Short mmCIF file of C-alpha atoms in Angstrom, two decimals:
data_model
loop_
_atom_site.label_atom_id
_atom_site.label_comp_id
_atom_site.label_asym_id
_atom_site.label_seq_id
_atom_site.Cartn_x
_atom_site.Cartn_y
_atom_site.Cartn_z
CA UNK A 1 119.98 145.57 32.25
CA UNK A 2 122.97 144.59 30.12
CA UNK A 3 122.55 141.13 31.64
CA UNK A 4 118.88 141.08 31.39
CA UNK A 5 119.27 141.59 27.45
CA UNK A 6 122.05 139.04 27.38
CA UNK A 7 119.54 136.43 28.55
CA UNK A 8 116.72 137.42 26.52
CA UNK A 9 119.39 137.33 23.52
CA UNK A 10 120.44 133.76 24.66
CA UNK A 11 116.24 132.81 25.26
CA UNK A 12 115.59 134.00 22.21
CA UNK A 13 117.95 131.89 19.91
CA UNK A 14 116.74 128.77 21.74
CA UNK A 15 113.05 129.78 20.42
CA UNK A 16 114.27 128.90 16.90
CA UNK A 17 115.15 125.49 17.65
CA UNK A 18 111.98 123.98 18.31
CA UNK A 19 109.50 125.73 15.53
CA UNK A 20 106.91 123.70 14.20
CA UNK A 21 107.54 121.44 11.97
CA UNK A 22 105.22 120.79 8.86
CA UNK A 23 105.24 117.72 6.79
CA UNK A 24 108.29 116.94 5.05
CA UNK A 25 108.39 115.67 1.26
CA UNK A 26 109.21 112.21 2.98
CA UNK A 27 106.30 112.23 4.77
CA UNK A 28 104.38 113.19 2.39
CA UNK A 29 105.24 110.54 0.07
CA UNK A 30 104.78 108.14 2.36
CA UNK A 31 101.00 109.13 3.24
CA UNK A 32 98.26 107.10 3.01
CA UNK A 33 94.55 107.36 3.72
CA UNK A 34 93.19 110.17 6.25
CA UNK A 35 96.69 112.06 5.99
CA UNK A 36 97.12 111.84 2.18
CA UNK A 37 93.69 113.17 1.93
CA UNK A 38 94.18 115.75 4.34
CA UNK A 39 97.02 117.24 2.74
CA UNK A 40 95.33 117.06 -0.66
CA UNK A 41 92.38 118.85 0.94
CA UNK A 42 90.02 116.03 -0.27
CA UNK A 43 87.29 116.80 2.61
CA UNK A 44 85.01 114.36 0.55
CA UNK A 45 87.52 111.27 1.14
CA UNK A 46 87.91 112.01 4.44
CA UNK A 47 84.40 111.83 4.95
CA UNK A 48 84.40 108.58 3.01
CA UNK A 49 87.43 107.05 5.34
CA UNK A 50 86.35 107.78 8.60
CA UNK A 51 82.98 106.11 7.31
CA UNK A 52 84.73 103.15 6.01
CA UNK A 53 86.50 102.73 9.88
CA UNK A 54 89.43 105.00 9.60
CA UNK A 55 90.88 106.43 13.12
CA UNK A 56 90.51 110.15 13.02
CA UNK A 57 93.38 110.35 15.19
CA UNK A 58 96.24 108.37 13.38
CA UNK A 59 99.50 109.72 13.58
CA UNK A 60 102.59 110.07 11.31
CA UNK A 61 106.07 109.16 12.97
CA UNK A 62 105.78 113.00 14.40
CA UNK A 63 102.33 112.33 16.41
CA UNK A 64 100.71 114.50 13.30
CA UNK A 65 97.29 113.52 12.97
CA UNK A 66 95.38 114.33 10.00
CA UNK A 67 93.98 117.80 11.56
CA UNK A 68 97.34 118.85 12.12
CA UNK A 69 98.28 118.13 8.38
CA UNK A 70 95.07 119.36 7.40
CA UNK A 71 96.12 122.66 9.68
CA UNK A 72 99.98 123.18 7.79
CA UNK A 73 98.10 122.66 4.62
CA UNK A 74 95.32 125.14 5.81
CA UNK A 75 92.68 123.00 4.51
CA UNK A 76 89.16 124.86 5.94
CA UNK A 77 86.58 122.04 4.63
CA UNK A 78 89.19 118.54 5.53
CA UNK A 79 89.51 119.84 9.31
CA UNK A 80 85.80 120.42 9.24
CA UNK A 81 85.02 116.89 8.04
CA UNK A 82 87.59 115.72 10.21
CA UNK A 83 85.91 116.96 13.40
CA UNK A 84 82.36 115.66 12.21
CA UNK A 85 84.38 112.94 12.23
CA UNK A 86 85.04 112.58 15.49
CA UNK A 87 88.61 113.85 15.18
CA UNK A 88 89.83 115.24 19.06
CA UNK A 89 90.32 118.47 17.89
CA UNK A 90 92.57 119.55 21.09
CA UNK A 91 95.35 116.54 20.05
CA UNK A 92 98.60 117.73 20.10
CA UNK A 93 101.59 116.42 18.22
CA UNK A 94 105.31 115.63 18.99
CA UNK A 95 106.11 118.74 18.93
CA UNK A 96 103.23 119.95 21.61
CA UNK A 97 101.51 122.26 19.08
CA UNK A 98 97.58 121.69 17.97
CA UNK A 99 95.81 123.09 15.45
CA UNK A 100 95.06 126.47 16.97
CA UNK A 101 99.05 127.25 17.55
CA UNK A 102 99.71 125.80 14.34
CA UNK A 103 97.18 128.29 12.49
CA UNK A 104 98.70 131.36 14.70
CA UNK A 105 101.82 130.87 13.65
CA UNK A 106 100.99 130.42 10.17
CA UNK A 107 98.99 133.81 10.62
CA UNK A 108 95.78 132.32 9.51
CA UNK A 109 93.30 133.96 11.25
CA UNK A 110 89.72 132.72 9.23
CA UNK A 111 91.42 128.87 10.37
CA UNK A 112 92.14 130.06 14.03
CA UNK A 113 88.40 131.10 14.11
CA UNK A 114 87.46 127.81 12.81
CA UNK A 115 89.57 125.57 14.79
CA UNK A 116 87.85 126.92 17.95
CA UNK A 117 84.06 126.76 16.58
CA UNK A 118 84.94 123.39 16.17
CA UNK A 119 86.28 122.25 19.78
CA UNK A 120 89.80 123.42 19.78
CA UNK A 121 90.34 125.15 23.33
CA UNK A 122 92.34 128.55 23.00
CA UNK A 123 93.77 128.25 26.12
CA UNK A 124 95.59 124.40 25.72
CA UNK A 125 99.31 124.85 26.91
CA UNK A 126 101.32 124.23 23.92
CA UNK A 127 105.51 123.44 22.41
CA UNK A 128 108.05 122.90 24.75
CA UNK A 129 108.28 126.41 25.96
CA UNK A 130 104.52 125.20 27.64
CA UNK A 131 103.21 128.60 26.24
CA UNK A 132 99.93 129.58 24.18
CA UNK A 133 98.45 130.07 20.96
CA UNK A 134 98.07 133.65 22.03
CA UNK A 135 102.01 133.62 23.14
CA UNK A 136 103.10 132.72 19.75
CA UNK A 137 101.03 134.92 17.30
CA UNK A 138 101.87 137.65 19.70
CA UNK A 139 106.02 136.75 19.39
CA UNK A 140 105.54 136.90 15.54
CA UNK A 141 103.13 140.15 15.88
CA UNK A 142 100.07 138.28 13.61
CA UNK A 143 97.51 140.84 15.33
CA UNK A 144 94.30 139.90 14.08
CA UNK A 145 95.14 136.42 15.42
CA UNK A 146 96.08 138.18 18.50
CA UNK A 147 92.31 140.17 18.32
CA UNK A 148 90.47 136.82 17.68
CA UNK A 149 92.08 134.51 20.18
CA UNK A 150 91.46 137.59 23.03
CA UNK A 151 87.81 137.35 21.87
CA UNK A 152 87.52 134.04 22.59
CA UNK A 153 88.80 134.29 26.20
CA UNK A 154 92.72 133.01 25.60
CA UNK A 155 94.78 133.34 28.76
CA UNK A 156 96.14 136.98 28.41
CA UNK A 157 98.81 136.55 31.53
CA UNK A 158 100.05 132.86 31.06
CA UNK A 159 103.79 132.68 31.85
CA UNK A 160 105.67 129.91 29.32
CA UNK A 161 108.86 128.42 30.92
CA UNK A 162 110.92 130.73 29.58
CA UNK A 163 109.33 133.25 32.10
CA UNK A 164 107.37 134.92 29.35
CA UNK A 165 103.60 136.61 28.40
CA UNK A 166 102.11 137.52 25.15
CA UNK A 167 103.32 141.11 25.93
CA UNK A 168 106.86 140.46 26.80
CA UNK A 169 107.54 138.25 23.93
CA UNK A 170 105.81 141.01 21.64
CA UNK A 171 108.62 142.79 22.82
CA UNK A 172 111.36 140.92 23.35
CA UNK A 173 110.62 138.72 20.36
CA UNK A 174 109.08 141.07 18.23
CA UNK A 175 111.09 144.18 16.22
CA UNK A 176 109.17 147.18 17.33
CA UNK A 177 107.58 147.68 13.97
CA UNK A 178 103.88 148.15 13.17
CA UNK A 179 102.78 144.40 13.48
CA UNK A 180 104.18 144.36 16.88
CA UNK A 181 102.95 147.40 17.96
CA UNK A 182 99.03 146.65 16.98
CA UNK A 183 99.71 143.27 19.27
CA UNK A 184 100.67 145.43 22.29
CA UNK A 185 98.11 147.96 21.55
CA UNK A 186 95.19 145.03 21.61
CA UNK A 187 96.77 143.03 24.77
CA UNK A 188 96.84 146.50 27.08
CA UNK A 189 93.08 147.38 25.81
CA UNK A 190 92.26 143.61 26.35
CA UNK A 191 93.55 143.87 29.93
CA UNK A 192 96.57 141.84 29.56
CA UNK A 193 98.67 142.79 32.98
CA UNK A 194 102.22 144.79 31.10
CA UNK A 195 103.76 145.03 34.36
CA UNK A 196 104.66 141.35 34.54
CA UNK A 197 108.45 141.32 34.75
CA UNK A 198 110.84 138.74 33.20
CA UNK A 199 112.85 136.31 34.90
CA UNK A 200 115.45 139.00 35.89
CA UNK A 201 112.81 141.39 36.72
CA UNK A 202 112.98 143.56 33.67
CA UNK A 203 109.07 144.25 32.67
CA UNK A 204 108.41 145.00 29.48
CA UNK A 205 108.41 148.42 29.44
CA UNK A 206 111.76 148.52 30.33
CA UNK A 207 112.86 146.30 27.29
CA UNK A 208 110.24 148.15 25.25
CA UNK A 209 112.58 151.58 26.49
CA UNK A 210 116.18 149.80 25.96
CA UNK A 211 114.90 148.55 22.62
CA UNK A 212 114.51 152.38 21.55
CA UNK A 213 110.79 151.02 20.80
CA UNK A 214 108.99 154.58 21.53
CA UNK A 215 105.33 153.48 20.29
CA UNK A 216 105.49 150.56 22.06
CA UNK A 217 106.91 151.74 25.53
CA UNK A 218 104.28 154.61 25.28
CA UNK A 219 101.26 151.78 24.98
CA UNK A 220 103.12 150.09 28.01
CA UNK A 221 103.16 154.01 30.22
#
């Protein structure tokens, strides 16, 4: 076990490295058209762009299109105009996140919800860990992203490289308070399979136990 918790530890830190990366005050400044207007949250001169010949799908030097700025800038009315548009809604960036992931890990539920009514596929394999939207709201415990995206038929069992589900990282990731705990609690009533071990074979109850997380581990019995 003591090894088992040695790699998670070691898994874990490597998470951090690759987080999403919003626009920085470089890029920013140096936007122009369909981005500048998407961060601004000017849905009306996006409108007027793509009508004037602008490509939806642009990019920024980091594969950002304007519905992923539009998504770190949580802009509701640009990413709808954007997708009348004709914007691919599913794009991802550099990074390998789309709008969706982007809007779980900013726990933004009410854009999550949006993002899908408007063609953005809940169960796209996304960031270098080749994991889910679901997988990373349930690592930072947003559970009422968690509830929405198992409403809307996300994978609950997908396995990112780092030999992971929604559950284990809720537990492995996650610190065993309330947030986490609600995220656990929805998976198992979704169905979500809790018995699916790690890469050393430790299943999430097991960490849930070693963790001394009690509410969590009894969810997982």
């Amino acid at each position: 076990m003591l090894r088992a918790l040695t790699t998670v530890f070691t898994l874990a830190l490597s998470t951090m490295v690759h987080a999403q990366t919003a626009p920085s005050a470089s890029d920013i400044a140096g936007y122009s058209g369909l981005h500048l207007a998407a961060h601004e949250g000017s849905a009306k001169d996006v409108a007027a762009l793509i009508a004037a010949g602008a490509d939806p799908d642009a990019r920024d030097r980091r594969g950002r299109t304007a519905a992923h700025v539009a998504a770190f800038a949580s802009h509701d009315a640009v990413l709808e105009a954007l997708a009348k548009g004709g914007a691919d809604m599913n794009a991802l960036e550099h990074g390998v996140y789309d709008v969706i992931t982007i809007a779980a890990v900013a726990d933004d539920p009410e854009l999550v919800s949006l993002a899908i009514e408007l063609g953005n596929r809940p169960d796209l394999i996304t960031s270098v860990y080749d994991g889910t939207a679901l997988i990373a709201a349930a690592h930072l415990g947003h559970h009422e992203v968690v509830a929405r995206l198992v409403q809307v038929g996300a994978p609950l069992d997908h396995v990112n490289n780092l030999g992971w589900t929604a559950v284990m990282e809720a537990v492995v990731l996650g610190d065993g308070g309330p947030d986490h705990i609600e995220t656990v609690r929805i998976l198992a009533k979704a169905g979500a399979d809790t018995s699916i071990p790690d890469r050393d074979g430790v299943t999430p109850l097991e960490h849930a136990v070693a963790r001394g997380y009690d509410e969590i581990a009894q969810l997982l019995r």
